PDB file of C-alpha atoms in Angstrom:
ATOM      1  CA  MET A 125      49.466 -67.810 180.472  1.00 44.00           C
ATOM      2  CA  GLY A 126      52.815 -68.910 181.788  1.00 48.00           C
ATOM      3  CA  MET A 127      54.256 -69.210 185.255  1.00 51.00           C
ATOM      4  CA  GLU A 128      55.424 -65.589 184.929  1.00 50.00           C
ATOM      5  CA  TYR A 129      51.872 -64.576 185.899  1.00 55.00           C
ATOM      6  CA  CYS A 130      52.181 -66.357 189.211  1.00 62.00           C
ATOM      7  CA  ILE A 131      53.072 -63.785 191.816  1.00 59.00           C
ATOM      8  CA  PRO A 132      54.508 -64.666 195.233  1.00 58.00           C
ATOM      9  CA  ASP A 133      51.271 -63.853 197.078  1.00 64.00           C
ATOM     10  CA  ASN A 134      49.360 -66.483 195.112  1.00 62.00           C
ATOM     11  CA  PRO A 135      49.625 -70.128 196.101  1.00 72.00           C
ATOM     12  CA  TYR A 136      51.898 -72.070 193.776  1.00 81.00           C
ATOM     13  CA  LEU A 137      49.353 -74.881 193.407  1.00 87.00           C
ATOM     14  CA  LEU A 138      46.857 -72.460 191.863  1.00 89.00           C
ATOM     15  CA  CYS A 139      49.473 -71.378 189.333  1.00 88.00           C
ATOM     16  CA  LEU A 140      50.174 -75.006 188.498  1.00 89.00           C
ATOM     17  CA  LEU A 141      46.452 -75.620 187.953  1.00 91.00           C
ATOM     18  CA  GLU A 142      46.155 -72.592 185.680  1.00 91.00           C
ATOM     19  CA  ASN A 143      49.137 -73.695 183.623  1.00 89.00           C
ATOM     20  CA  THR A 144      48.153 -77.269 182.860  1.00 93.00           C
ATOM     21  CA  ALA A 145      47.502 -78.077 179.216  1.00 94.00           C
ATOM     22  CA  TYR A 146      43.914 -78.912 180.165  1.00 96.00           C
ATOM     23  CA  SER A 147      43.214 -75.528 181.773  1.00 94.00           C
ATOM     24  CA  GLN A 148      44.908 -73.765 178.867  1.00 94.00           C
ATOM     25  CA  TRP A 149      42.609 -75.645 176.489  1.00 95.00           C
ATOM     26  CA  ILE A 150      39.624 -74.437 178.515  1.00 95.00           C
ATOM     27  CA  VAL A 151      40.644 -70.789 178.792  1.00 92.00           C
ATOM     28  CA  ALA A 152      42.329 -70.232 175.421  1.00 92.00           C
ATOM     29  CA  GLY A 153      40.528 -72.563 173.043  1.00 85.00           C
ATOM     30  CA  LEU A 154      37.317 -71.940 171.173  1.00 93.00           C
ATOM     31  CA  VAL A 155      35.625 -75.060 172.529  1.00 96.00           C
ATOM     32  CA  GLY A 156      36.780 -75.583 176.123  1.00 96.00           C
ATOM     33  CA  TRP A 157      35.131 -72.714 177.978  1.00 96.00           C
ATOM     34  CA  PRO A 158      31.741 -72.899 176.188  1.00 97.00           C
ATOM     35  CA  LEU A 159      31.700 -76.691 176.567  1.00 97.00           C
ATOM     36  CA  MET A 160      32.432 -76.605 180.307  1.00 97.00           C
ATOM     37  CA  LEU A 161      29.995 -73.738 180.868  1.00 96.00           C
ATOM     38  CA  SER A 162      27.287 -75.641 178.977  1.00 97.00           C
ATOM     39  CA  MET A 163      27.964 -78.803 180.979  1.00 98.00           C
ATOM     40  CA  HIS A 164      27.743 -76.708 184.139  1.00 97.00           C
ATOM     41  CA  ALA A 165      24.365 -75.289 183.080  1.00 96.00           C
ATOM     42  CA  VAL A 166      22.997 -78.770 182.302  1.00 98.00           C
ATOM     43  CA  GLY A 167      24.204 -80.156 185.641  1.00 97.00           C
ATOM     44  CA  LEU A 168      22.701 -77.167 187.413  1.00 95.00           C
ATOM     45  CA  ALA A 169      19.355 -77.634 185.661  1.00 96.00           C
ATOM     46  CA  ILE A 170      19.282 -81.305 186.660  1.00 96.00           C
ATOM     47  CA  ILE A 171      20.063 -80.825 190.339  1.00 94.00           C
ATOM     48  CA  VAL A 172      18.002 -77.684 190.860  1.00 92.00           C
ATOM     49  CA  GLY A 173      15.060 -79.139 188.923  1.00 93.00           C
ATOM     50  CA  ILE A 174      15.013 -82.353 190.918  1.00 93.00           C
ATOM     51  CA  MET A 175      15.548 -80.563 194.232  1.00 93.00           C
ATOM     52  CA  PHE A 176      12.804 -78.039 193.447  1.00 94.00           C
ATOM     53  CA  THR A 177      10.360 -80.868 192.675  1.00 92.00           C
ATOM     54  CA  LEU A 178      11.312 -82.777 195.825  1.00 93.00           C
ATOM     55  CA  ASN A 179      11.154 -79.684 198.022  1.00 95.00           C
ATOM     56  CA  MET A 180       7.793 -78.591 196.648  1.00 94.00           C
ATOM     57  CA  ARG A 181       6.478 -82.120 197.261  1.00 93.00           C
ATOM     58  CA  MET A 182       7.741 -81.900 200.851  1.00 92.00           C
ATOM     59  CA  PHE A 183       5.825 -78.621 201.213  1.00 92.00           C
ATOM     60  CA  GLY A 184       2.647 -80.431 200.164  1.00 89.00           C
ATOM     61  CA  PHE A 185       2.473 -79.609 196.456  1.00 91.00           C
ATOM     62  CA  PHE A 186       2.352 -82.247 193.669  1.00 89.00           C
ATOM     63  CA  LYS A 187       0.494 -84.692 195.942  1.00 88.00           C
ATOM     64  CA  PRO A 188      -0.221 -87.183 193.132  1.00 91.00           C
ATOM     65  CA  ILE A 189       3.543 -87.800 192.883  1.00 90.00           C
ATOM     66  CA  PRO A 190       4.586 -90.355 195.520  1.00 92.00           C
ATOM     67  CA  PHE A 191       7.703 -89.629 197.566  1.00 90.00           C
ATOM     68  CA  SER A 192       9.069 -93.025 196.589  1.00 87.00           C
ATOM     69  CA  ALA A 193       8.978 -91.981 192.906  1.00 89.00           C
ATOM     70  CA  ILE A 194      10.843 -88.755 193.649  1.00 88.00           C
ATOM     71  CA  ASN A 195      13.346 -90.700 195.714  1.00 86.00           C
ATOM     72  CA  ASP A 196      14.004 -92.864 192.644  1.00 88.00           C
ATOM     73  CA  LEU A 197      14.922 -89.686 190.718  1.00 89.00           C
ATOM     74  CA  MET A 198      17.591 -88.740 193.242  1.00 91.00           C
ATOM     75  CA  VAL A 199      20.195 -90.739 191.312  1.00 93.00           C
ATOM     76  CA  PHE A 200      19.861 -88.137 188.562  1.00 95.00           C
ATOM     77  CA  GLY A 201      20.406 -85.408 191.133  1.00 93.00           C
ATOM     78  CA  TRP A 202      23.719 -87.014 192.043  1.00 96.00           C
ATOM     79  CA  ILE A 203      24.586 -87.239 188.334  1.00 97.00           C
ATOM     80  CA  GLY A 204      23.883 -83.499 188.059  1.00 97.00           C
ATOM     81  CA  ILE A 205      26.141 -82.856 191.040  1.00 97.00           C
ATOM     82  CA  ALA A 206      28.914 -85.004 189.542  1.00 98.00           C
ATOM     83  CA  LEU A 207      28.603 -83.158 186.236  1.00 98.00           C
ATOM     84  CA  ASN A 208      28.834 -79.832 188.062  1.00 97.00           C
ATOM     85  CA  ILE A 209      31.822 -80.909 190.130  1.00 97.00           C
ATOM     86  CA  PHE A 210      33.682 -81.939 186.971  1.00 98.00           C
ATOM     87  CA  SER A 211      32.739 -78.888 184.908  1.00 98.00           C
ATOM     88  CA  GLY A 212      33.041 -76.512 187.863  1.00 97.00           C
ATOM     89  CA  PHE A 213      36.529 -77.706 188.766  1.00 97.00           C
ATOM     90  CA  SER A 214      37.504 -77.460 185.106  1.00 97.00           C
ATOM     91  CA  LEU A 215      36.328 -73.834 185.007  1.00 96.00           C
ATOM     92  CA  PHE A 216      38.047 -73.170 188.344  1.00 96.00           C
ATOM     93  CA  MET A 217      41.357 -74.545 187.054  1.00 95.00           C
ATOM     94  CA  ALA A 218      41.340 -72.087 184.179  1.00 92.00           C
ATOM     95  CA  GLN A 219      41.238 -69.058 186.510  1.00 92.00           C
ATOM     96  CA  ALA A 220      42.088 -70.427 189.942  1.00 92.00           C
ATOM     97  CA  ASN A 221      43.818 -67.282 191.217  1.00 88.00           C
ATOM     98  CA  PHE A 222      40.758 -65.192 190.348  1.00 90.00           C
ATOM     99  CA  TYR A 223      38.176 -67.551 191.838  1.00 94.00           C
ATOM    100  CA  ILE A 224      39.985 -68.289 195.085  1.00 91.00           C
ATOM    101  CA  THR A 225      39.668 -64.637 196.146  1.00 90.00           C
ATOM    102  CA  ASN A 226      36.227 -63.963 194.641  1.00 94.00           C
ATOM    103  CA  PHE A 227      33.662 -63.525 197.439  1.00 96.00           C
ATOM    104  CA  PRO A 228      30.612 -64.647 195.395  1.00 97.00           C
ATOM    105  CA  PHE A 229      32.546 -67.791 194.384  1.00 98.00           C
ATOM    106  CA  ILE A 230      33.330 -68.569 198.023  1.00 97.00           C
ATOM    107  CA  LEU A 231      29.660 -68.071 198.929  1.00 98.00           C
ATOM    108  CA  LYS A 232      28.602 -70.271 196.015  1.00 98.00           C
ATOM    109  CA  ILE A 233      30.889 -73.112 197.087  1.00 98.00           C
ATOM    110  CA  THR A 234      29.731 -72.768 200.704  1.00 98.00           C
ATOM    111  CA  PHE A 235      26.067 -73.059 199.718  1.00 98.00           C
ATOM    112  CA  ILE A 236      26.805 -75.966 197.366  1.00 97.00           C
ATOM    113  CA  ILE A 237      28.472 -77.869 200.212  1.00 98.00           C
ATOM    114  CA  LEU A 238      25.505 -77.110 202.482  1.00 98.00           C
ATOM    115  CA  GLY A 239      23.085 -78.108 199.705  1.00 97.00           C
ATOM    116  CA  ILE A 240      24.874 -81.415 199.123  1.00 97.00           C
ATOM    117  CA  ALA A 241      24.918 -82.175 202.867  1.00 98.00           C
ATOM    118  CA  ASN A 242      21.208 -81.346 203.036  1.00 96.00           C
ATOM    119  CA  LEU A 243      20.522 -83.540 199.988  1.00 95.00           C
ATOM    120  CA  HIS A 244      22.415 -86.458 201.521  1.00 95.00           C
ATOM    121  CA  TYR A 245      20.475 -86.202 204.781  1.00 95.00           C
ATOM    122  CA  THR A 246      17.141 -85.687 203.002  1.00 93.00           C
ATOM    123  CA  GLN A 247      17.763 -88.765 200.887  1.00 93.00           C
ATOM    124  CA  LYS A 248      18.427 -90.831 204.032  1.00 94.00           C
ATOM    125  CA  VAL A 249      15.167 -89.562 205.546  1.00 93.00           C
ATOM    126  CA  LEU A 250      13.275 -90.305 202.320  1.00 91.00           C
ATOM    127  CA  LYS A 251      14.602 -93.857 202.117  1.00 91.00           C
ATOM    128  CA  ARG A 252      13.471 -94.418 205.680  1.00 93.00           C
ATOM    129  CA  ASP A 253      10.124 -92.583 205.674  1.00 92.00           C
ATOM    130  CA  ALA A 254       8.834 -92.194 202.082  1.00 91.00           C
ATOM    131  CA  ALA A 255       6.462 -95.163 202.216  1.00 91.00           C
ATOM    132  CA  GLY A 256       4.896 -93.908 205.447  1.00 91.00           C
ATOM    133  CA  TRP A 257       4.480 -90.390 204.076  1.00 90.00           C
ATOM    134  CA  ASP A 258       2.884 -91.766 200.916  1.00 90.00           C
ATOM    135  CA  ALA A 259       0.468 -93.898 202.975  1.00 91.00           C
ATOM    136  CA  SER A 260      -0.541 -91.141 205.401  1.00 90.00           C
ATOM    137  CA  GLY A 261      -0.361 -88.202 203.015  1.00 85.00           C
ATOM    138  CA  GLU A 262       1.304 -86.203 205.798  1.00 86.00           C
ATOM    139  CA  VAL A 263       4.797 -84.757 205.880  1.00 87.00           C
ATOM    140  CA  PRO A 264       6.424 -83.986 209.250  1.00 87.00           C
ATOM    141  CA  GLN A 265       7.402 -80.392 210.049  1.00 90.00           C
ATOM    142  CA  ILE A 266      11.101 -81.321 210.170  1.00 88.00           C
ATOM    143  CA  SER A 267      10.865 -82.394 206.542  1.00 89.00           C
ATOM    144  CA  MET A 268       9.420 -79.032 205.612  1.00 92.00           C
ATOM    145  CA  LEU A 269      12.375 -77.430 207.399  1.00 94.00           C
ATOM    146  CA  LEU A 270      14.733 -79.608 205.340  1.00 94.00           C
ATOM    147  CA  ALA A 271      12.908 -78.548 202.177  1.00 96.00           C
ATOM    148  CA  GLY A 272      13.084 -74.860 203.084  1.00 97.00           C
ATOM    149  CA  THR A 273      16.787 -74.949 203.865  1.00 98.00           C
ATOM    150  CA  SER A 274      17.435 -76.936 200.695  1.00 97.00           C
ATOM    151  CA  LEU A 275      15.646 -74.358 198.563  1.00 96.00           C
ATOM    152  CA  ALA A 276      17.562 -71.564 200.276  1.00 98.00           C
ATOM    153  CA  PHE A 277      20.939 -73.292 199.813  1.00 98.00           C
ATOM    154  CA  TRP A 278      20.430 -74.034 196.110  1.00 96.00           C
ATOM    155  CA  ILE A 279      18.958 -70.622 195.302  1.00 96.00           C
ATOM    156  CA  LEU A 280      21.841 -68.890 197.095  1.00 97.00           C
ATOM    157  CA  ALA A 281      24.355 -71.117 195.271  1.00 97.00           C
ATOM    158  CA  VAL A 282      22.841 -70.139 191.917  1.00 96.00           C
ATOM    159  CA  VAL A 283      22.766 -66.439 192.838  1.00 97.00           C
ATOM    160  CA  GLY A 284      26.371 -66.624 194.072  1.00 97.00           C
ATOM    161  CA  GLY A 285      27.388 -68.252 190.803  1.00 95.00           C
ATOM    162  CA  ARG A 286      25.712 -65.538 188.758  1.00 95.00           C
ATOM    163  CA  LEU A 287      27.360 -62.784 190.819  1.00 97.00           C
ATOM    164  CA  ILE A 288      30.857 -64.108 190.094  1.00 95.00           C
ATOM    165  CA  ALA A 289      30.869 -62.363 186.731  1.00 89.00           C
ATOM    166  CA  TYR A 290      29.736 -59.041 188.157  1.00 92.00           C
ATOM    167  CA  LEU A 291      31.508 -58.566 191.499  1.00 86.00           C
TER     168      LEU A 291
END
């Protein structure tokens, strides 16, 4: 793909991204796209798995698992997010002009941002309150609200990501 595919209505920066050697390796090579897509799936499994476990614990399931132990796993959640940011931006670069106007992609990114903000806040609450929750065995209603919104954000991000290929 050369710059001849960049039409005036498309932002020039997107054309530059699509035409880097790196994005060409991803889109045209035999290894790039499957590698980035696989990295994206692994990152997704890490973050969604950890968030699902945390959220279910906040709803009262998995009571033998202390909140402090789940809080210790959050570093892996951030690793999953970092992996997805790297692989996701790599995939975006390869077809930037397509993704920037794709409604499911925009929804996906919106819910990822909301999910990350929710994760950041939840982690602050956990650091502050996990020991007390473990001692009392009770979880405040606000924490259940955080868990519910987190589940919704991450599920909607995954669904949005899957719809990119079909809409």
